[in-house]
């Protein structure tokens, strides 16, 4: 028992000492130790093989065991360098993603309470509210593009499309699948002028855009509540097997993007106090978050679940932003109407006073 206790104390002291050793030195010592052990095993095995081979070939021109050890050492060092490079890039990506998520949520908190403060101070109007909302969302889209680029190495574009028409109030009724339209509310900054001119920011029919129509009313063979396609041309070929085709109101869309992710900006009606509780899977959709790229190697099937989760996390925040935007937009309109009525009443009173005099 005393021996066991002494051994435990020695181990604890060693661990305490080892923890004080710099990480880079720990890595070097661990590498040397593993390399020496591996070389010993390989050399012993190679020597055994040579003993057998030497009975067939009496004199070999080279010292084969040491040659094998040398080649193995080079391979191990190369693999270790690659692993270190991968680990370094992983940490860089993690730092970038963590900073982006923090900035988005930090700015969301500030935006939320700034708008409330502006409203209480009666500084809100439609133009100012729209400007600060667009600015926040554009900044969010930039960070979203950076996150996807960090994982894919490809340039990204993103936009938010709202259901309805510009300057139209958000609709909480059931979506008219045949006649409903979407328009672009904001785009990421890196969008090309050529692409912006091509879309012309006009409201387009949902039914004429597969990306949106398959989310609103997916066919039986498309078992998704989002749109995720690595190569839209290949997807179009697959659709032909079902007697369908990929539709897009931008005729030359292929010049601007070749792969896309689209997720709905939505919430279940059961979470809204101002709509009747219905089926828990019945959602109120205000629009769509779209991410696309010219690369057909970015949105690979292996990353589909993770890439969709990233997009959905952003869409959840965007729903809150658009909900509050609509709420305060109504407040601005009602406030303006009230001030207008009060002004008319005051003028009427003044006219009556003048007549009496």
Tab-separated table of C-alpha atoms in Angstrom:
chain	number	residue	atom	x	y	z
A	1	UNK	CA	0.000	0.000	0.000
A	2	UNK	CA	2.821	2.407	0.849
A	3	UNK	CA	4.440	1.641	-2.491
A	4	UNK	CA	1.184	2.376	-4.335
A	5	UNK	CA	0.782	5.668	-2.459
A	6	UNK	CA	4.367	6.653	-3.277
A	7	UNK	CA	3.824	5.811	-6.965
A	8	UNK	CA	0.655	7.948	-7.047
A	9	UNK	CA	2.533	10.876	-5.480
A	10	UNK	CA	5.281	10.546	-8.079
A	11	UNK	CA	2.715	10.467	-10.900
A	12	UNK	CA	0.926	13.550	-9.505
A	13	UNK	CA	4.233	15.431	-9.232
A	14	UNK	CA	5.145	14.454	-12.785
A	15	UNK	CA	1.779	15.623	-14.093
A	16	UNK	CA	2.177	18.921	-12.229
A	17	UNK	CA	5.629	19.348	-13.768
A	18	UNK	CA	4.406	18.282	-17.225
A	19	UNK	CA	1.562	20.824	-17.158
A	20	UNK	CA	4.151	23.572	-16.739
A	21	UNK	CA	6.014	22.485	-19.876
A	22	UNK	CA	5.101	24.687	-22.929
A	23	UNK	CA	2.692	23.083	-25.392
A	24	UNK	CA	5.142	23.295	-28.284
A	25	UNK	CA	7.762	21.389	-26.246
A	26	UNK	CA	5.185	18.766	-25.229
A	27	UNK	CA	4.351	18.263	-28.919
A	28	UNK	CA	8.029	17.903	-29.864
A	29	UNK	CA	8.765	15.398	-27.100
A	30	UNK	CA	5.618	13.407	-27.875
A	31	UNK	CA	6.536	13.338	-31.570
A	32	UNK	CA	10.121	12.191	-30.874
A	33	UNK	CA	8.938	9.508	-28.462
A	34	UNK	CA	6.352	8.115	-30.867
A	35	UNK	CA	8.807	8.301	-33.768
A	36	UNK	CA	11.540	6.417	-31.879
A	37	UNK	CA	9.060	3.744	-30.788
A	38	UNK	CA	7.748	3.363	-34.335
A	39	UNK	CA	11.217	3.209	-35.854
A	40	UNK	CA	12.214	0.539	-33.339
A	41	UNK	CA	9.208	-1.590	-34.261
A	42	UNK	CA	9.647	-1.065	-38.018
A	43	UNK	CA	13.389	-1.664	-37.887
A	44	UNK	CA	12.903	-4.868	-35.916
A	45	UNK	CA	10.255	-6.076	-38.353
A	46	UNK	CA	12.351	-5.100	-41.374
A	47	UNK	CA	15.400	-6.869	-39.913
A	48	UNK	CA	13.356	-10.020	-39.488
A	49	UNK	CA	12.265	-9.806	-43.138
A	50	UNK	CA	15.861	-9.215	-44.252
A	51	UNK	CA	17.035	-12.286	-42.374
A	52	UNK	CA	14.557	-14.355	-44.337
A	53	UNK	CA	15.344	-12.631	-47.666
A	54	UNK	CA	19.117	-12.907	-47.143
A	55	UNK	CA	18.808	-16.644	-47.265
A	56	UNK	CA	17.537	-16.225	-50.828
A	57	UNK	CA	19.703	-13.217	-51.822
A	58	UNK	CA	22.953	-13.493	-49.845
A	59	UNK	CA	24.159	-9.907	-50.364
A	60	UNK	CA	21.794	-6.925	-50.647
A	61	UNK	CA	23.205	-3.705	-52.207
A	62	UNK	CA	21.611	-1.456	-49.534
A	63	UNK	CA	20.828	-1.475	-45.857
A	64	UNK	CA	17.108	-2.088	-46.396
A	65	UNK	CA	15.923	-1.768	-42.750
A	66	UNK	CA	17.382	1.720	-42.395
A	67	UNK	CA	16.045	2.753	-45.809
A	68	UNK	CA	12.568	1.691	-44.758
A	69	UNK	CA	12.924	3.621	-41.501
A	70	UNK	CA	14.084	6.723	-43.372
A	71	UNK	CA	11.151	6.606	-45.801
A	72	UNK	CA	8.732	6.032	-42.958
A	73	UNK	CA	10.178	8.995	-41.049
A	74	UNK	CA	9.723	11.276	-44.078
A	75	UNK	CA	6.116	10.105	-44.510
A	76	UNK	CA	5.342	10.643	-40.823
A	77	UNK	CA	6.848	14.140	-40.833
A	78	UNK	CA	4.846	15.035	-43.964
A	79	UNK	CA	1.597	13.749	-42.456
A	80	UNK	CA	2.276	15.572	-39.195
A	81	UNK	CA	2.898	18.825	-41.066
A	82	UNK	CA	-0.407	18.408	-42.942
A	83	UNK	CA	-2.289	17.628	-39.729
A	84	UNK	CA	-0.781	20.693	-38.068
A	85	UNK	CA	-1.768	22.799	-41.083
A	86	UNK	CA	-5.328	21.444	-40.939
A	87	UNK	CA	-5.539	22.036	-37.190
A	88	UNK	CA	-4.302	25.592	-37.646
A	89	UNK	CA	-6.865	26.327	-40.383
A	90	UNK	CA	-9.581	24.793	-38.221
A	91	UNK	CA	-8.776	27.114	-35.339
A	92	UNK	CA	-8.637	30.129	-37.649
A	93	UNK	CA	-12.053	29.212	-39.029
A	94	UNK	CA	-13.430	28.666	-35.532
A	95	UNK	CA	-12.195	32.070	-34.379
A	96	UNK	CA	-13.736	33.716	-37.431
A	97	UNK	CA	-17.086	31.955	-37.015
A	98	UNK	CA	-17.230	32.630	-33.283
A	99	UNK	CA	-16.536	36.325	-33.876
A	100	UNK	CA	-19.199	36.504	-36.594
A	101	UNK	CA	-21.868	34.853	-34.443
A	102	UNK	CA	-20.990	37.074	-31.488
A	103	UNK	CA	-21.159	40.232	-33.619
A	104	UNK	CA	-24.519	39.237	-35.091
A	105	UNK	CA	-26.146	38.521	-31.724
A	106	UNK	CA	-24.449	41.513	-30.089
A	107	UNK	CA	-25.713	43.825	-32.849
A	108	UNK	CA	-29.157	42.189	-32.733
A	109	UNK	CA	-29.472	43.018	-29.035
A	110	UNK	CA	-28.412	46.616	-29.635
A	111	UNK	CA	-30.676	47.003	-32.672
A	112	UNK	CA	-33.672	45.619	-30.768
A	113	UNK	CA	-33.329	48.047	-27.861
A	114	UNK	CA	-32.227	50.992	-30.014
A	115	UNK	CA	-35.454	50.765	-32.017
A	116	UNK	CA	-37.469	50.603	-28.793
A	117	UNK	CA	-35.627	53.673	-27.477
A	118	UNK	CA	-36.155	55.591	-30.724
A	119	UNK	CA	-39.842	54.723	-30.552
A	120	UNK	CA	-40.170	55.875	-26.934
A	121	UNK	CA	-38.325	59.093	-27.789
A	122	UNK	CA	-40.644	59.553	-30.799
A	123	UNK	CA	-37.717	59.678	-33.216
A	124	UNK	CA	-38.910	56.852	-35.463
A	125	UNK	CA	-40.256	57.414	-38.945
A	126	UNK	CA	-40.608	55.092	-41.903
A	127	UNK	CA	-37.420	56.206	-43.684
A	128	UNK	CA	-35.217	56.059	-40.593
A	129	UNK	CA	-36.629	52.704	-39.449
A	130	UNK	CA	-36.165	51.187	-42.909
A	131	UNK	CA	-32.606	52.514	-43.157
A	132	UNK	CA	-31.366	51.126	-39.826
A	133	UNK	CA	-33.153	47.797	-40.443
A	134	UNK	CA	-31.559	47.401	-43.868
A	135	UNK	CA	-28.138	48.337	-42.514
A	136	UNK	CA	-28.332	45.709	-39.786
A	137	UNK	CA	-29.507	42.997	-42.179
A	138	UNK	CA	-26.865	43.810	-44.811
A	139	UNK	CA	-24.177	43.541	-42.142
A	140	UNK	CA	-25.652	40.193	-41.098
A	141	UNK	CA	-25.614	38.890	-44.678
A	142	UNK	CA	-21.955	39.884	-45.029
A	143	UNK	CA	-21.043	37.813	-41.971
A	144	UNK	CA	-23.168	34.923	-43.221
A	145	UNK	CA	-21.294	34.933	-46.551
A	146	UNK	CA	-17.986	34.966	-44.662
A	147	UNK	CA	-18.991	31.905	-42.632
A	148	UNK	CA	-19.897	29.873	-45.719
A	149	UNK	CA	-16.754	31.025	-47.505
A	150	UNK	CA	-14.633	29.902	-44.526
A	151	UNK	CA	-16.015	26.360	-44.879
A	152	UNK	CA	-16.098	26.117	-48.670
A	153	UNK	CA	-13.358	28.460	-49.847
A	154	UNK	CA	-15.824	29.876	-52.398
A	155	UNK	CA	-17.292	33.372	-52.810
A	156	UNK	CA	-20.905	33.710	-51.681
A	157	UNK	CA	-23.838	36.040	-52.243
A	158	UNK	CA	-26.888	36.337	-50.016
A	159	UNK	CA	-30.190	38.170	-49.992
A	160	UNK	CA	-33.470	38.379	-48.107
A	161	UNK	CA	-36.659	38.148	-50.129
A	162	UNK	CA	-39.986	39.025	-48.546
A	163	UNK	CA	-43.376	37.719	-49.598
A	164	UNK	CA	-45.619	40.417	-51.049
A	165	UNK	CA	-44.661	43.661	-52.732
A	166	UNK	CA	-42.456	46.533	-51.644
A	167	UNK	CA	-44.122	48.930	-49.172
A	168	UNK	CA	-46.820	46.340	-48.562
A	169	UNK	CA	-47.656	45.247	-44.999
A	170	UNK	CA	-46.676	41.757	-43.896
A	171	UNK	CA	-49.521	39.352	-44.534
A	172	UNK	CA	-50.491	36.750	-41.940
A	173	UNK	CA	-53.100	35.042	-44.094
A	174	UNK	CA	-52.509	31.780	-45.924
A	175	UNK	CA	-50.141	32.177	-48.883
A	176	UNK	CA	-51.793	32.220	-52.292
A	177	UNK	CA	-49.460	29.750	-54.011
A	178	UNK	CA	-50.394	30.809	-57.534
A	179	UNK	CA	-50.424	34.592	-57.184
A	180	UNK	CA	-48.090	35.359	-54.267
A	181	UNK	CA	-44.958	37.317	-55.108
A	182	UNK	CA	-41.552	37.953	-53.512
A	183	UNK	CA	-39.276	40.980	-53.728
A	184	UNK	CA	-35.705	41.617	-52.591
A	185	UNK	CA	-35.535	43.531	-49.314
A	186	UNK	CA	-31.729	43.527	-48.930
A	187	UNK	CA	-28.669	41.983	-50.605
A	188	UNK	CA	-25.103	41.388	-49.480
A	189	UNK	CA	-22.669	44.123	-50.505
A	190	UNK	CA	-20.661	41.945	-52.883
A	191	UNK	CA	-23.528	41.608	-55.366
A	192	UNK	CA	-22.525	42.634	-58.882
A	193	UNK	CA	-24.181	45.586	-60.621
A	194	UNK	CA	-24.911	43.302	-63.580
A	195	UNK	CA	-26.830	40.897	-61.385
A	196	UNK	CA	-28.712	43.671	-59.623
A	197	UNK	CA	-29.765	45.098	-62.981
A	198	UNK	CA	-30.817	41.642	-64.214
A	199	UNK	CA	-33.224	41.120	-61.313
A	200	UNK	CA	-34.312	44.791	-61.365
A	201	UNK	CA	-35.593	44.244	-57.792
A	202	UNK	CA	-39.080	43.655	-59.114
A	203	UNK	CA	-41.630	41.460	-57.347
A	204	UNK	CA	-41.764	38.031	-59.013
A	205	UNK	CA	-44.213	35.150	-58.747
A	206	UNK	CA	-43.327	32.406	-56.273
A	207	UNK	CA	-44.919	29.855	-58.606
A	208	UNK	CA	-42.384	30.761	-61.317
A	209	UNK	CA	-39.359	30.142	-59.078
A	210	UNK	CA	-38.628	26.552	-58.073
A	211	UNK	CA	-36.459	27.597	-55.115
A	212	UNK	CA	-39.481	29.189	-53.407
A	213	UNK	CA	-42.383	27.141	-54.740
A	214	UNK	CA	-40.798	23.866	-53.547
A	215	UNK	CA	-40.664	25.305	-50.004
A	216	UNK	CA	-44.231	26.624	-50.027
A	217	UNK	CA	-45.704	23.575	-51.728
A	218	UNK	CA	-43.121	20.804	-52.287
A	219	UNK	CA	-43.960	17.968	-54.692
A	220	UNK	CA	-44.155	14.461	-53.264
A	221	UNK	CA	-40.679	13.512	-54.496
A	222	UNK	CA	-38.974	16.540	-52.861
A	223	UNK	CA	-38.882	15.643	-49.162
A	224	UNK	CA	-37.440	18.912	-47.863
A	225	UNK	CA	-38.700	22.078	-46.199
A	226	UNK	CA	-35.844	24.041	-47.719
A	227	UNK	CA	-33.932	24.234	-51.016
A	228	UNK	CA	-30.382	22.842	-51.165
A	229	UNK	CA	-28.802	22.028	-54.494
A	230	UNK	CA	-25.112	21.632	-55.271
A	231	UNK	CA	-25.537	21.951	-59.045
A	232	UNK	CA	-28.766	23.465	-60.362
A	233	UNK	CA	-28.203	22.149	-63.904
A	234	UNK	CA	-27.897	18.594	-62.590
A	235	UNK	CA	-30.961	19.210	-60.422
A	236	UNK	CA	-32.843	20.330	-63.535
A	237	UNK	CA	-31.896	17.062	-65.243
A	238	UNK	CA	-33.240	15.125	-62.235
A	239	UNK	CA	-36.514	17.058	-62.394
A	240	UNK	CA	-37.057	15.920	-65.973
A	241	UNK	CA	-37.477	12.379	-64.641
A	242	UNK	CA	-40.576	13.699	-62.825
A	243	UNK	CA	-41.813	15.646	-65.872
A	244	UNK	CA	-40.812	18.936	-64.280
A	245	UNK	CA	-38.122	21.557	-64.849
A	246	UNK	CA	-36.230	24.115	-62.810
A	247	UNK	CA	-37.835	27.534	-63.120
A	248	UNK	CA	-36.290	30.921	-62.400
A	249	UNK	CA	-37.599	34.335	-63.391
A	250	UNK	CA	-34.014	35.497	-64.000
A	251	UNK	CA	-33.419	33.976	-67.428
A	252	UNK	CA	-29.613	34.124	-67.303
A	253	UNK	CA	-29.342	33.081	-63.648
A	254	UNK	CA	-26.518	30.651	-64.552
A	255	UNK	CA	-24.243	33.658	-65.168
A	256	UNK	CA	-24.665	34.674	-61.517
A	257	UNK	CA	-24.994	31.461	-59.506
A	258	UNK	CA	-24.952	27.694	-60.044
A	259	UNK	CA	-25.731	26.364	-56.572
A	260	UNK	CA	-28.141	27.645	-53.948
A	261	UNK	CA	-29.432	27.324	-50.405
A	262	UNK	CA	-32.851	28.783	-49.595
A	263	UNK	CA	-34.560	28.522	-46.209
A	264	UNK	CA	-37.887	30.045	-45.160
A	265	UNK	CA	-38.000	32.927	-42.693
A	266	UNK	CA	-40.785	31.569	-40.548
A	267	UNK	CA	-42.290	30.633	-37.184
A	268	UNK	CA	-45.021	28.166	-36.237
A	269	UNK	CA	-48.415	29.875	-35.859
A	270	UNK	CA	-48.747	28.220	-32.452
A	271	UNK	CA	-46.051	30.621	-31.159
A	272	UNK	CA	-47.900	33.753	-32.289
A	273	UNK	CA	-50.459	35.291	-29.950
A	274	UNK	CA	-52.178	37.240	-32.725
A	275	UNK	CA	-52.940	34.282	-34.995
A	276	UNK	CA	-55.212	31.336	-34.320
A	277	UNK	CA	-53.306	28.233	-33.084
A	278	UNK	CA	-53.399	25.625	-35.789
A	279	UNK	CA	-51.409	22.567	-36.746
A	280	UNK	CA	-47.990	22.770	-34.996
A	281	UNK	CA	-46.360	22.293	-38.404
A	282	UNK	CA	-48.320	25.198	-39.919
A	283	UNK	CA	-45.897	28.088	-40.280
A	284	UNK	CA	-46.162	31.796	-40.882
A	285	UNK	CA	-43.584	32.570	-43.588
A	286	UNK	CA	-42.555	36.190	-44.181
A	287	UNK	CA	-39.930	35.431	-46.806
A	288	UNK	CA	-36.772	33.557	-47.691
A	289	UNK	CA	-33.072	33.710	-46.872
A	290	UNK	CA	-31.065	32.886	-50.001
A	291	UNK	CA	-27.365	32.010	-50.268
A	292	UNK	CA	-25.785	31.149	-53.604
A	293	UNK	CA	-22.435	30.698	-55.314
A	294	UNK	CA	-20.980	30.155	-58.772
A	295	UNK	CA	-19.160	27.050	-57.554
A	296	UNK	CA	-20.682	23.588	-57.953
A	297	UNK	CA	-18.257	22.204	-55.346
A	298	UNK	CA	-19.364	24.292	-52.354
A	299	UNK	CA	-22.713	22.912	-51.207
A	300	UNK	CA	-21.759	19.238	-51.134
A	301	UNK	CA	-24.287	16.661	-49.857
A	302	UNK	CA	-22.046	15.691	-46.899
A	303	UNK	CA	-22.475	19.200	-45.408
A	304	UNK	CA	-26.168	19.637	-46.208
A	305	UNK	CA	-27.518	19.255	-42.660
A	306	UNK	CA	-24.883	21.538	-41.126
A	307	UNK	CA	-25.146	24.223	-43.831
A	308	UNK	CA	-28.932	24.251	-43.535
A	309	UNK	CA	-28.706	24.604	-39.741
A	310	UNK	CA	-26.454	27.642	-40.157
A	311	UNK	CA	-28.924	29.219	-42.591
A	312	UNK	CA	-31.893	28.443	-40.338
A	313	UNK	CA	-30.197	30.030	-37.327
A	314	UNK	CA	-29.853	33.270	-39.293
A	315	UNK	CA	-33.418	33.019	-40.612
A	316	UNK	CA	-34.720	32.739	-37.040
A	317	UNK	CA	-33.134	36.088	-36.136
A	318	UNK	CA	-34.344	37.665	-39.376
A	319	UNK	CA	-37.940	36.681	-38.545
A	320	UNK	CA	-37.751	38.613	-35.257
A	321	UNK	CA	-36.216	41.617	-37.029
A	322	UNK	CA	-38.906	41.678	-39.724
A	323	UNK	CA	-41.664	41.173	-37.158
A	324	UNK	CA	-40.458	44.153	-35.136
A	325	UNK	CA	-39.874	46.157	-38.303
A	326	UNK	CA	-43.496	45.649	-39.323
A	327	UNK	CA	-44.726	46.404	-35.785
A	328	UNK	CA	-42.900	49.734	-35.543
A	329	UNK	CA	-43.708	50.558	-39.152
A	330	UNK	CA	-47.388	50.412	-38.214
A	331	UNK	CA	-46.634	52.570	-35.179
A	332	UNK	CA	-44.992	55.150	-37.451
A	333	UNK	CA	-47.959	55.159	-39.809
A	334	UNK	CA	-50.517	55.355	-36.989
A	335	UNK	CA	-48.523	58.022	-35.219
A	336	UNK	CA	-48.366	60.113	-38.395
A	337	UNK	CA	-52.103	59.680	-38.966
A	338	UNK	CA	-52.841	60.695	-35.382
A	339	UNK	CA	-50.665	63.816	-35.640
A	340	UNK	CA	-52.372	64.682	-38.919
A	341	UNK	CA	-55.828	64.386	-37.359
A	342	UNK	CA	-54.732	66.449	-34.366
A	343	UNK	CA	-53.362	69.135	-36.681
A	344	UNK	CA	-56.647	69.274	-38.618
A	345	UNK	CA	-58.615	69.507	-35.342
A	346	UNK	CA	-56.410	72.332	-34.140
A	347	UNK	CA	-56.891	74.198	-37.419
A	348	UNK	CA	-60.655	73.725	-37.172
A	349	UNK	CA	-60.709	75.105	-33.650
A	350	UNK	CA	-58.678	78.145	-34.730
A	351	UNK	CA	-61.067	78.788	-37.628
A	352	UNK	CA	-64.063	78.640	-35.285
A	353	UNK	CA	-62.403	81.056	-32.891
A	354	UNK	CA	-61.713	83.445	-35.770
A	355	UNK	CA	-65.347	83.288	-36.905
A	356	UNK	CA	-66.624	83.993	-33.405
A	357	UNK	CA	-64.352	87.003	-33.103
